[in-house]
Amino acid sequence: MLKNLSLSLLIGTFAGLAAAQAPVKIGFITTLSTPAGYIGEDLRDGFLLAMQQGGGKLGGVPVELVVEDDGLKPANAKQAADRMVQSGIRLYTGVNFSNVLAAVVPSVTKAGYTYISANPGPSVFAGEKCDPNYFVASYQNDAYHTAGGVAANELGFKRVVVLAPNYQAGRDAIAGFKRTFKGEVLAEVYTKLDQSDFSVEIARIRSLAPDAIYQFHPGGAGINFAKQYGNAGLGKTIPMLMPGFSMDARMLVATGGASEGFYTTGIWSVAMDNPASKKFVQDFQAAYKRVPTDYAMQAYDTAQWIASGLKAVGGDLGKNAEFRAALRKANFTSLRGKFALNTNQHPIQDLYLMRIEKSANGELAPKVLRKIVSEDRDSYSAACKMPS
């Protein structure tokens, strides 16, 4: 009897150790195909860098990244999320477009699981539809654009044409810019999300002769727009202002010299002068042989934030309330500097005005000119009545 009891205890001990060592699975749904696939690659690689530096652990907890390519299709992303939810994965991140995020988040949060956005922060989830299981590591979508309005004012632009794709993030972009811009918007131009030819829009800009344009086009569309704008000769006569993710490091390479002199707004730059950021840039370049984009930085920050939460609960995501409480503390070192959470679980952070200039080695990079917004809080948080 004693022998059987000892054997049972031994088996139970080994079972407990096996359970403790099982990695926490993180669902990472992102866009890896289509011309926008490089964004998903940078999100994935920034997150993986943090995991590699932790020896396959975040916060001392073994983790496994379960990656799915959504192909920039909301239906694909929802199907992937539903499969992962059914398999018991309790923690998610990775989506890089707002329309895709809108299809994923409800599946995750309704199951009582946690989604932490490494990139988009659409207005729909920042106000009345805020959720205790939904966090944003990057920004609320309007943030770069409200900063764009502030920048346009400071740069003395009085008459501006604004352009963006006709989807949630694009509409948020133009609304955000108009919220703070004090001059005249000559035209609001909405393009297709996958548009590649902007000759009609560029001809319209030329005819309107604004002081500047403000445009938001991520990924391949942004590359095409900037190149065509430069080739049309407008880059030298009508300044371009845009959010940093409309001219990231990969886009700078793809557009050649067309973007020199363009202005951007953002929360971070590869030239950011703080030790954590400098080390990240060096480590990312060493690991992947390319300059990190804002997306890579945001994903790295997301991983570090998740690490703080996992450490607090010892990797037990069944302790959902404790995990959420730990995330709200935001107890990690952000590469961008200041990082805190608003009541709607979106960031409170500083934003900067930058200009695309040649660095000492002759390569184009965003040079930080000055801080233009301190401790930015999105306007939608007032409508968020966060459930307990």
C-alpha positions as a printed Julia matrix, in Angstrom:
388×3 Matrix{Float64}:
   0.0    0.0     0.0
   2.8    2.37    0.94
   4.65   1.45   -2.23
   1.59   2.24   -4.36
   1.1    5.54   -2.53
   4.74   6.51   -3.11
   4.42   5.63   -6.79
   1.25   7.73   -7.08
   2.95  10.69   -5.44
   5.95  10.31   -7.74
   3.74  10.2   -10.86
   1.81  13.22   -9.59
   5.06  15.12   -9.01
   6.31  14.41  -12.55
   2.94  15.4   -13.98
   3.07  18.68  -12.07
   6.59  19.4   -13.33
   5.53  18.62  -16.92
   2.58  20.98  -16.59
   4.77  23.7   -15.1
   7.26  23.37  -17.97
   4.66  23.44  -20.74
   5.08  26.72  -22.65
   2.37  29.35  -22.67
   1.04  29.53  -26.22
   0.58  32.98  -27.73
  -1.63  33.3   -30.81
   0.11  35.57  -33.31
  -2.18  36.35  -36.25
  -0.59  38.76  -38.72
  -0.15  39.62  -42.41
   2.87  37.81  -43.86
   1.77  37.63  -47.52
   0.64  40.44  -49.89
   2.77  43.59  -50.4
   2.04  44.5   -46.76
   3.63  41.27  -45.57
   6.83  42.97  -44.46
   4.85  44.68  -41.69
   3.84  41.32  -40.28
   7.42  40.1   -40.64
   8.72  43.01  -38.58
   6.03  42.52  -35.94
   6.86  38.81  -35.73
  10.62  39.33  -35.7
  10.5   42.08  -33.08
   8.48  39.77  -30.82
  10.76  36.8   -31.5
  13.83  38.89  -30.64
  12.48  39.44  -27.14
  11.78  35.7   -26.83
  15.28  34.81  -28.06
  16.87  37.2   -25.59
  14.9   35.48  -22.85
  16.04  32.04  -23.93
  12.58  31.17  -25.23
  10.95  32.7   -22.17
   9.11  35.91  -21.35
   9.21  36.96  -17.73
  10.96  33.69  -16.95
   8.01  31.73  -18.38
   8.5   29.42  -21.4
   6.4   30.63  -24.33
   5.5   29.35  -27.79
   4.46  31.66  -30.61
   1.72  30.16  -32.79
   1.85  32.19  -36.02
  -0.9   32.4   -38.67
  -0.87  34.48  -41.87
  -4.19  36.28  -42.34
  -3.4   37.37  -45.92
  -4.85  40.79  -45.06
  -8.32  39.23  -45.05
 -10.55  39.72  -41.98
 -12.37  36.43  -42.64
  -9.09  34.5   -42.63
  -8.04  36.15  -39.39
 -11.36  35.4   -37.7
 -11.16  31.76  -38.71
  -7.62  31.54  -37.31
  -8.7   33.22  -34.07
 -11.69  30.92  -33.69
  -9.49  27.84  -34.19
  -6.99  29.08  -31.62
  -9.69  29.95  -29.11
 -11.17  26.47  -29.49
  -7.72  24.96  -28.93
  -7.44  26.82  -25.63
  -4.91  29.55  -26.48
  -5.62  32.37  -24.02
  -3.3   35.19  -25.17
  -3.14  36.94  -28.57
  -1.34  39.66  -30.5
   0.16  40.33  -33.95
  -2.62  41.78  -36.16
  -1.37  44.74  -38.15
  -4.47  46.24  -39.82
  -7.52  47.73  -38.1
 -10.1   46.03  -40.3
  -8.51  42.66  -39.53
  -8.28  43.46  -35.83
 -12.01  44.22  -35.75
 -12.67  40.65  -36.89
 -10.33  39.05  -34.34
 -10.81  40.88  -31.05
 -14.46  39.9   -30.38
 -13.64  36.19  -30.76
 -10.86  36.52  -28.2
 -12.46  38.79  -25.62
 -15.85  37.05  -25.63
 -14.04  33.85  -24.7
 -12.58  35.67  -21.7
  -9.08  35.62  -23.18
  -6.64  38.52  -23.64
  -5.73  40.46  -26.77
  -2.81  42.94  -26.73
  -2.51  44.97  -29.92
   1.04  45.48  -31.14
  -0.04  47.87  -33.89
  -3.59  49.09  -34.65
  -5.74  50.92  -32.12
  -9.05  51.6   -33.89
 -11.44  54.08  -32.33
 -14.24  51.5   -32.18
 -12.48  49.67  -29.3
 -11.2   52.78  -27.53
 -14.53  54.24  -26.44
 -17.88  52.61  -25.74
 -16.68  49.16  -26.88
 -13.61  49.11  -24.65
 -13.08  45.76  -22.93
 -11.1   44.64  -19.85
  -9.5   41.87  -21.93
  -8.3   44.23  -24.67
  -5.06  46.24  -24.35
  -3.07  48.35  -26.83
   0.72  48.49  -26.77
   1.19  50.87  -29.7
  -1.2   53.84  -29.9
  -4.82  54.74  -30.49
  -5.11  55.2   -34.25
  -5.78  58.94  -34.02
  -2.6   59.71  -32.04
  -0.08  60.12  -34.87
  -2.67  62.1   -36.81
  -3.66  64.52  -34.06
   0.08  65.05  -33.67
   0.15  65.61  -37.44
  -2.34  68.44  -37.06
  -0.2   69.99  -34.33
   2.89  69.63  -36.52
   1.16  71.23  -39.52
   0.25  74.22  -37.36
   3.81  74.56  -36.06
   5.24  74.27  -39.58
   2.98  77.08  -40.76
   0.84  75.11  -43.19
  -2.49  76.88  -43.72
  -4.06  75.01  -46.67
  -3.74  71.22  -46.71
  -5.02  68.24  -48.73
  -5.47  65.05  -46.69
  -5.41  61.52  -48.11
  -5.96  58.07  -46.61
  -7.36  54.63  -47.53
 -11.09  54.18  -47.08
 -11.12  51.86  -44.06
 -11.31  52.32  -40.3
  -7.7   53.4   -39.73
  -7.84  55.74  -42.73
 -11.01  57.41  -41.51
  -9.47  57.67  -38.03
  -6.4   59.27  -39.61
  -8.26  62.09  -41.29
 -10.55  62.65  -38.3
  -7.54  62.82  -36.0
  -5.68  65.31  -38.2
  -8.72  67.57  -38.55
  -9.24  67.55  -34.78
  -6.08  69.58  -34.17
  -5.32  71.28  -37.5
  -6.27  74.96  -37.4
  -6.02  75.71  -41.11
  -8.19  74.86  -44.11
  -8.59  71.31  -45.43
  -8.95  71.83  -49.18
  -9.97  68.23  -49.87
 -10.38  64.86  -48.15
  -9.3   62.13  -50.54
 -10.09  58.49  -49.76
  -8.22  55.82  -51.71
  -8.47  52.02  -51.91
  -6.52  50.04  -49.31
  -4.66  48.08  -52.0
  -4.34  50.94  -54.5
  -1.13  51.1   -56.53
  -1.73  53.94  -59.05
  -2.18  57.41  -57.56
  -1.94  59.49  -60.75
  -5.5   60.85  -60.41
  -4.94  61.88  -56.78
  -1.58  63.48  -57.58
  -3.1   65.46  -60.45
  -5.77  66.72  -58.09
  -3.17  67.78  -55.53
  -1.29  69.69  -58.23
  -4.45  71.53  -59.28
  -5.39  72.46  -55.7
  -1.85  73.76  -54.97
  -1.96  73.33  -51.16
   0.75  74.47  -48.75
   1.28  70.79  -47.91
  -0.38  67.4   -47.92
  -1.03  65.07  -45.02
  -1.23  61.45  -46.11
  -1.55  58.07  -44.44
  -0.82  55.0   -46.57
   0.91  52.02  -44.92
   2.95  49.3   -46.6
   3.05  48.87  -50.37
   0.47  51.58  -51.02
   2.61  54.09  -49.12
   5.7   53.13  -51.11
   3.88  53.61  -54.4
   2.36  56.91  -53.33
   5.69  58.39  -52.18
   7.54  57.29  -55.33
   4.84  58.62  -57.66
   4.62  61.86  -55.7
   8.39  62.32  -55.98
   8.46  61.37  -59.67
   5.74  63.94  -60.35
   8.05  66.61  -58.95
   5.71  67.56  -56.11
   8.07  66.48  -53.35
  10.15  69.63  -53.88
   7.26  72.06  -54.13
   4.47  70.76  -51.87
   5.78  69.38  -48.56
   4.48  66.03  -47.37
   3.61  65.35  -43.73
   2.63  61.87  -42.59
   2.65  59.44  -39.67
   5.89  57.55  -39.19
   4.36  54.26  -40.29
   3.72  55.77  -43.73
   7.5   56.01  -44.22
   9.14  53.35  -42.08
  12.66  51.95  -42.47
  11.65  49.36  -45.09
   9.71  51.97  -47.05
  12.68  54.35  -46.99
  14.8   51.72  -48.73
  12.07  50.98  -51.27
  11.43  54.62  -52.18
  15.08  55.57  -52.65
  15.64  59.31  -52.32
  12.03  60.27  -53.04
  11.2   60.77  -49.36
  14.06  63.09  -48.41
  12.69  66.18  -46.69
   9.31  64.66  -45.84
   8.02  65.22  -42.3
   6.73  62.45  -40.06
   5.19  62.18  -36.62
   5.65  59.27  -34.26
   6.36  57.78  -30.86
   9.82  56.42  -31.72
  12.72  56.6   -34.13
  15.78  54.43  -34.7
  17.69  57.55  -33.68
  15.96  57.66  -30.27
  18.62  58.5   -27.68
  18.05  56.07  -24.83
  20.1   52.98  -23.87
  17.29  50.43  -24.26
  16.38  51.67  -27.73
  19.98  51.78  -28.91
  20.55  48.2   -27.76
  17.35  47.04  -29.44
  18.37  48.61  -32.78
  21.8   46.96  -32.57
  20.39  43.56  -31.58
  17.69  43.63  -34.26
  20.19  44.52  -36.98
  22.53  41.78  -35.79
  19.73  39.2   -35.78
  17.92  40.12  -39.01
  20.41  42.18  -41.04
  18.03  45.09  -41.49
  16.99  48.28  -39.7
  13.95  47.79  -37.41
  10.74  49.62  -38.19
   8.3   51.1   -35.68
   6.37  47.84  -36.04
   9.34  45.83  -34.79
   9.79  48.22  -31.87
   6.11  47.99  -30.92
   6.15  44.19  -31.06
   9.28  44.08  -28.91
   7.58  46.36  -26.38
   4.49  44.15  -26.55
   6.6   41.11  -25.72
   8.23  42.89  -22.78
   4.83  43.99  -21.53
   3.5   40.46  -21.8
   6.62  39.29  -19.94
   5.72  41.54  -17.0
   2.24  40.04  -16.87
   3.37  36.43  -17.18
   5.95  36.94  -14.45
   3.28  38.3   -12.11
   1.08  35.19  -12.49
   3.85  32.64  -12.89
   2.63  31.85  -16.4
  -0.84  30.86  -15.19
  -3.25  32.65  -17.54
  -6.11  31.07  -15.64
  -5.47  33.92  -13.2
  -7.08  36.32  -15.65
  -7.88  39.12  -13.2
  -4.35  39.07  -11.79
  -2.85  39.02  -15.28
  -4.93  42.03  -16.33
  -3.97  43.88  -13.14
  -0.29  43.27  -13.86
  -0.67  44.54  -17.44
  -2.35  47.71  -16.2
   0.76  48.49  -14.14
   2.83  48.51  -17.38
   5.88  47.5   -15.37
   8.42  47.28  -18.2
  10.99  49.51  -19.88
   9.54  50.8   -23.14
  11.94  51.52  -25.99
  10.06  54.76  -26.65
  10.58  56.09  -23.11
   7.4   57.04  -21.28
   4.59  54.49  -21.32
   1.52  54.37  -19.1
  -2.08  53.27  -19.57
  -5.16  55.41  -19.92
  -8.46  54.25  -18.42
  -9.36  52.56  -21.73
  -6.1   50.54  -21.62
  -4.51  52.51  -24.46
  -1.11  54.21  -24.07
  -0.34  57.6   -22.57
   2.88  58.67  -24.33
   4.84  61.46  -26.0
   4.89  62.15  -29.76
   7.61  63.71  -31.86
   8.06  65.62  -35.12
  10.73  64.13  -37.4
  12.2   64.92  -40.8
  13.62  62.41  -43.28
  17.28  63.38  -43.67
  20.56  61.74  -44.6
  22.51  60.4   -41.65
  26.29  60.48  -41.28
  26.59  57.31  -43.39
  24.49  58.84  -46.16
  21.37  56.76  -45.5
  17.97  58.37  -45.09
  16.47  58.17  -41.62
  13.94  60.12  -39.54
  15.72  62.78  -37.5
  13.87  63.83  -34.35
  13.32  67.6   -34.49
  11.34  68.05  -31.27
   8.63  66.72  -29.03
   5.26  68.12  -30.12
   2.81  66.33  -27.79
   3.46  65.39  -24.17
   1.62  62.52  -22.47
  -0.96  62.18  -25.22
  -4.33  60.67  -24.22
  -6.85  59.7   -26.87
 -10.19  61.5   -26.96
 -12.28  58.31  -26.9
 -11.36  57.28  -23.35
 -14.09  59.52  -21.92
 -16.7   57.22  -23.49
 -15.08  54.08  -22.07
 -16.89  52.7   -19.05
 -14.52  49.84  -18.37
 -16.29  46.78  -16.95
 -14.63  45.22  -13.94
